[in-house]
Coordinates of C-alpha atoms in Angstrom, one line a residue:
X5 CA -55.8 17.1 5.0
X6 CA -55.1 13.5 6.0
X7 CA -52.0 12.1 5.4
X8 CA -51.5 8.3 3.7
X9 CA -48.4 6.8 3.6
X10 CA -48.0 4.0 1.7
X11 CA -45.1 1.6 2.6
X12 CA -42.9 0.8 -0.2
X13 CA -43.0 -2.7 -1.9
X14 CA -41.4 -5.9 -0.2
X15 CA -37.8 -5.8 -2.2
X16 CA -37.6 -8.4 -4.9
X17 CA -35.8 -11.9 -4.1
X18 CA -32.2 -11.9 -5.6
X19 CA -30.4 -14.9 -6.2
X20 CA -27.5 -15.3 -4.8
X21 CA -25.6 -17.1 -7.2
X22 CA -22.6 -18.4 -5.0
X23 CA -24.9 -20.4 -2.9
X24 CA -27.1 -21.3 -4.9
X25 CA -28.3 -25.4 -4.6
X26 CA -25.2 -27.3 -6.3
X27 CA -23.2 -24.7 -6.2
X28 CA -21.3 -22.8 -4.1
X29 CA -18.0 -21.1 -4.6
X30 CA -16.4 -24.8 -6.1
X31 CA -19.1 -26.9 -6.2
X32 CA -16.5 -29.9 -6.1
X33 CA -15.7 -28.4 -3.1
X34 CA -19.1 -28.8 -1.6
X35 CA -19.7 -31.9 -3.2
X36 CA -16.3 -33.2 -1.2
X37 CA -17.6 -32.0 2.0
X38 CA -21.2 -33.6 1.8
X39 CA -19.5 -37.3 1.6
X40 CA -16.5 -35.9 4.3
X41 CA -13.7 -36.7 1.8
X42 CA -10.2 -36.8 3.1
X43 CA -7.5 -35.7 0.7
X44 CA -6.2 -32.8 -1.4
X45 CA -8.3 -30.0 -4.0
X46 CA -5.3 -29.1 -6.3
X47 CA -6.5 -25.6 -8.0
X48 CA -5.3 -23.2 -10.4
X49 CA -4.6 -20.9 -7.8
X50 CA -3.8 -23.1 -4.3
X51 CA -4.6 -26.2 -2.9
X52 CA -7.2 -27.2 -0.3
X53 CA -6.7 -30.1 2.1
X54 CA -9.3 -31.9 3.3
X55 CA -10.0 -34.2 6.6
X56 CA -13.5 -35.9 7.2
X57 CA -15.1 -33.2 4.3
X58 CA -13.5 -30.1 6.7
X59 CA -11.0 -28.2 5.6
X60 CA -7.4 -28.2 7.7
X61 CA -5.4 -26.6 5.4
X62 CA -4.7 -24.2 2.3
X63 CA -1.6 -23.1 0.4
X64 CA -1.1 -20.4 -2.7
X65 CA 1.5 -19.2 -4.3
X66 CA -0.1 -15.4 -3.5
X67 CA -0.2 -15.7 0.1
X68 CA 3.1 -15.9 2.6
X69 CA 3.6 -19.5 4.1
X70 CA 2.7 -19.9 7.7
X71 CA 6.6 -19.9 8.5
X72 CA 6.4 -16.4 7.0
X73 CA 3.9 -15.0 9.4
X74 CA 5.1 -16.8 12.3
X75 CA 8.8 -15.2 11.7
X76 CA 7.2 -11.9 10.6
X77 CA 5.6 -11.8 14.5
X78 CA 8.9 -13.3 16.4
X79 CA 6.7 -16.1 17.3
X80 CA 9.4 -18.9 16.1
X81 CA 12.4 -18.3 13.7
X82 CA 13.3 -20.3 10.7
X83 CA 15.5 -22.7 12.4
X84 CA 12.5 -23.6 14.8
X85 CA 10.6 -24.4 11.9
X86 CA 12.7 -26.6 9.6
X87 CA 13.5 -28.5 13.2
X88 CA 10.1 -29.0 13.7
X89 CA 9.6 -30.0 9.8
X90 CA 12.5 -32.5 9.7
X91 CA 11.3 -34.2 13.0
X92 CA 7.4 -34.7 12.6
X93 CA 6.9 -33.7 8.9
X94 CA 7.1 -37.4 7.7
X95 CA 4.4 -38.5 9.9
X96 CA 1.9 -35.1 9.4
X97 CA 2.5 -33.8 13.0
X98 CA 4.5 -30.7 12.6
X99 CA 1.7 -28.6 14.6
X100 CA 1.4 -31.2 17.5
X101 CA 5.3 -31.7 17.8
X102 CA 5.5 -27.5 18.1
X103 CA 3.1 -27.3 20.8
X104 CA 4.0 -30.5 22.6
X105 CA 7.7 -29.7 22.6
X106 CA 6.6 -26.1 24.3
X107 CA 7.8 -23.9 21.0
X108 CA 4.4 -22.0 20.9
X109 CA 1.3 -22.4 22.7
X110 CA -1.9 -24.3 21.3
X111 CA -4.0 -20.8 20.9
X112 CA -1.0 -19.2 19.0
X113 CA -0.4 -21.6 16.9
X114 CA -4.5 -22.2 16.3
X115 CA -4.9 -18.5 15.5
X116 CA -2.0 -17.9 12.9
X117 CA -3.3 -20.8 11.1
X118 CA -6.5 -20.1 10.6
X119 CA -5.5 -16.7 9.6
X120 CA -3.1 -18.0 7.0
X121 CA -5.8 -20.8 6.0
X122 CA -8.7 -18.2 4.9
X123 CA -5.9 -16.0 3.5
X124 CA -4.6 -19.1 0.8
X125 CA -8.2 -19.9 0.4
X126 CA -9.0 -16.9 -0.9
X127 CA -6.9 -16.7 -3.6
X128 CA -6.9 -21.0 -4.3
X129 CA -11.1 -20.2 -4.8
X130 CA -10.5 -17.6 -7.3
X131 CA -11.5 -17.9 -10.8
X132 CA -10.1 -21.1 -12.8
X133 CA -9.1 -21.3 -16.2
X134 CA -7.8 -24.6 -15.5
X135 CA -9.6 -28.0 -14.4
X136 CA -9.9 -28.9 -10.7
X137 CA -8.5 -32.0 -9.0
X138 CA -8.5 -33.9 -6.1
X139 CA -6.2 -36.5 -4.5
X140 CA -8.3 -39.3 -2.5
X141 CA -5.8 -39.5 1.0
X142 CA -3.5 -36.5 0.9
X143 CA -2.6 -35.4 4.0
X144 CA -0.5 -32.0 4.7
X145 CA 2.4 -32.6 6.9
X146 CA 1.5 -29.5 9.5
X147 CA -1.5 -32.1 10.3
X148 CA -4.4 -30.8 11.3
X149 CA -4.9 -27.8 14.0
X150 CA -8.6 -26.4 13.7
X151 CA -10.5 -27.3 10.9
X152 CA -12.8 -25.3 9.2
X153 CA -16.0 -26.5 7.5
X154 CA -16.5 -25.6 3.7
X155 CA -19.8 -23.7 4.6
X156 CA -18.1 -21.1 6.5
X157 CA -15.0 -21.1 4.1
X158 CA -16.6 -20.6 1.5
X159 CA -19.2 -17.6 3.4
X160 CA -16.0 -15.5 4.0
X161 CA -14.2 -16.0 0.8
X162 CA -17.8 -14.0 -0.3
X163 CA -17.5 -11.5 2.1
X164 CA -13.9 -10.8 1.3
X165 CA -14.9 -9.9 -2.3
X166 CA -17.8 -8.1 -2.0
X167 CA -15.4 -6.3 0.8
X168 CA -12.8 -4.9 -2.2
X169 CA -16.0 -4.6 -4.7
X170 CA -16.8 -1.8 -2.4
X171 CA -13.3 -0.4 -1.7
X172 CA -12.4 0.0 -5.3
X173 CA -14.1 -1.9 -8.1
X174 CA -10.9 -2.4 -10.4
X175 CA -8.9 -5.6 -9.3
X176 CA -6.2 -4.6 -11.6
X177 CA -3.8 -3.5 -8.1
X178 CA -4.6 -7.5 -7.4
X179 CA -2.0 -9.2 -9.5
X180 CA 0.1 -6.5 -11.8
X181 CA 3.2 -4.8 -11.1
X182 CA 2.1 -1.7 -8.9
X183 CA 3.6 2.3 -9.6
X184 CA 3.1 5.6 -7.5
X185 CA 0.4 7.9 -9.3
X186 CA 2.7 10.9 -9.4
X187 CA 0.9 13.3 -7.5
X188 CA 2.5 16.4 -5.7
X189 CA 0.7 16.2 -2.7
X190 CA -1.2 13.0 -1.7
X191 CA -3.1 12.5 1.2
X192 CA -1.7 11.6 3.9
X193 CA -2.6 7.6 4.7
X194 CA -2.7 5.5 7.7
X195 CA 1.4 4.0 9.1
X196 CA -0.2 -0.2 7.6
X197 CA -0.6 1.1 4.3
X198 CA 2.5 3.9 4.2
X199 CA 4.6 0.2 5.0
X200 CA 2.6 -0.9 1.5
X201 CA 2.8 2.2 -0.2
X202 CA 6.8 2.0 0.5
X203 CA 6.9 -1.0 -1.1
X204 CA 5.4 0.2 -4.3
X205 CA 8.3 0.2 -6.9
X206 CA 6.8 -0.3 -10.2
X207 CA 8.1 -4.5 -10.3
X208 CA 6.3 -5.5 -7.2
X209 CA 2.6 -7.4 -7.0
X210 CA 0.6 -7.6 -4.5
X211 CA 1.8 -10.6 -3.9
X212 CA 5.9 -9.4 -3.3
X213 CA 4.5 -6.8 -1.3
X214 CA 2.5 -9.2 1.2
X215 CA 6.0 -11.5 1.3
X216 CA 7.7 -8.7 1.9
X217 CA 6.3 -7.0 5.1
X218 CA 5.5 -10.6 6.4
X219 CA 1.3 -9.8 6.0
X220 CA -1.2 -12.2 5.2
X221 CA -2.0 -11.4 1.2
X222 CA -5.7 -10.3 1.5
X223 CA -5.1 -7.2 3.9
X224 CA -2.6 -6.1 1.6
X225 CA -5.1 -6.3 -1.0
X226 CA -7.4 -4.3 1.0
X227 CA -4.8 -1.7 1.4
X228 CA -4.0 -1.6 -1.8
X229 CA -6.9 -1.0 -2.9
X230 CA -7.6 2.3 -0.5
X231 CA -4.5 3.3 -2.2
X232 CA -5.9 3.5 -5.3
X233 CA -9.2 4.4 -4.5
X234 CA -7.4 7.4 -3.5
X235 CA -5.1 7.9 -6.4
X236 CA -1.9 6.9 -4.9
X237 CA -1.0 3.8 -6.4
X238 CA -2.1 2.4 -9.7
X239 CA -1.5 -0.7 -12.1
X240 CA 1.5 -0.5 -14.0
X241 CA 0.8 -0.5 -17.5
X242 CA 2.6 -3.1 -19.7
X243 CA 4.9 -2.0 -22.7
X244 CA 3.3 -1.8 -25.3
X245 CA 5.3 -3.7 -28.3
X246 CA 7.1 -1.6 -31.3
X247 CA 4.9 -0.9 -34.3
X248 CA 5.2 -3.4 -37.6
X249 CA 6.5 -0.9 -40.3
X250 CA 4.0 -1.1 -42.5
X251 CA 0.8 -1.6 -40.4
X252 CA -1.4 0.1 -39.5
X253 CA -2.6 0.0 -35.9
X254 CA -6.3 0.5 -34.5
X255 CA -6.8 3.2 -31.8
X256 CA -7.2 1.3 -28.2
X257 CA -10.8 0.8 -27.2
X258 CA -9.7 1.2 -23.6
X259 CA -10.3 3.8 -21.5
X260 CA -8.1 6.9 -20.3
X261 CA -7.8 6.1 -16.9
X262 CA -6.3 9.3 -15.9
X263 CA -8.6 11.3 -17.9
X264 CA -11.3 9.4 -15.6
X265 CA -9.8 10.2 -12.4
X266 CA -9.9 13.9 -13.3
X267 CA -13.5 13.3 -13.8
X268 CA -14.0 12.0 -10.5
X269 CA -12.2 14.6 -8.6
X270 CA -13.8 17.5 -10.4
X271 CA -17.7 15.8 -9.4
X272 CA -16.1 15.4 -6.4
X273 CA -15.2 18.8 -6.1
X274 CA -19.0 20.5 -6.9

């Protein structure tokens, strides 16, 4: 008997919506970089600054500042900094005057920023609820250090989300205040996220976490995320308010989360 294999079909074209022509992860943000506008994207979340359509720099309120990290690392302490700020901030040349004055090296001071530069743009290209802006001439007064073009921005903001998609779907761990599941026995987990998981006091975010151990917010994330995946930490849920004598309430639509989790360990378990 003779054997035919038939290959499978060619896989359907899918769209890829965050590049799509026009688009992009803020199409204002591609738009500024195809006429190389200089200035500032003020957004819900951060801001983006701009230099000849590149960007040089991003803040948000999520990540640590750069003077975190660098203090975080003993690559310069405070007083360093706000030397540095007070002596070159006024004419945008805080990052030249640190490297020219011999406080840290051009390729240290190039790598921390670009780390804390994808970091803020991640969060500053979330979702909006709010309308986007931009400032025609804003200039940031680190001054510029390595820019980075929007394409290649805006590619790794992608990959970072697709990267927690696949860690743990539920982006709850993101932005409430975080608890311990109350488990008798976890697993036992790596020393990075036993640092987050000691920070996890049922007030903290994500955000207080990152600030706290000095990390750049997105690896947190990521960490936090493991932790729930495996049922160690979990969104705190909010209180709910007291009942209105003489009203009745409807039974909540959403679901048991815990019941869930049980679910998944007993599949898990066949």
């Amino acid at each position: 008997m003779t054997t035919v294999r038939t290959p499978p079909p060619p896989r359907l074209p899918v769209r890829d919506r965050a590049t799509e022509a026009g688009g992009g992860v803020s199409p204002m943000l591609s738009r500024l970089a195809a006429e190389r506008a200089t200035g500032v994207l003020l957004r819900e979340r951060g801001t983006l600054y701009l230099a000849d359509g590149d960007v040089v720099h991003a803040e948000s309120p999520a990540t640590p500042g750069l003077e975190v990290l660098f203090a975080a690392r003993g690559v310069l302490d405070a007083e360093v900094w706000r030397e540095a700020v007070a002596a070159a901030g006024a004419r945008h040349r805080v990052g030249r005057f640190l490297v020219d004055s011999g406080r840290i090296a051009k390729g240290a001071l190039e790598l921390c920023h670009l780390g804390s530069l994808y970091d803020a743009a991640y969060f500053a290209l979330g979702p909006s609820s709010t309308p986007t802006r931009f400032r025609y001439g804003a200039a940031h007064w680190l001054g510029p250090v390595r820019p980075v073009p929007v394409v290649a921005l805006e590619r790794e903001t992608v990959r970072r989300r697709a990267l927690l998609h696949r860690i743990w779907p539920d982006p709850a761990t993101d932005t409430a205040p975080l608890v311990r599941s109350k488990l008798a026995a976890g697993p036992s987990v790596p020393l990075r996220q036993e640092a987050v998981l000691g920070r996890v006091d049922g007030v903290r975010t994500a955000a207080d976490v990152s600030l706290a151990l000095g990390r750049p917010a997105f690896h947190t994330l990521v960490d936090l995320r493991r932790l729930a995946a495996a049922g160690l930490v979990t969104a705190a849920v909010p209180p709910q308010p007291p009942p209105v004598p003489g009203v009745l309430t409807q039974p909540s639509a959403d679901p048991d989360v815990a019941l869930l989790r049980r679910l998944r360990d007993a599949l898990e378990a066949l």
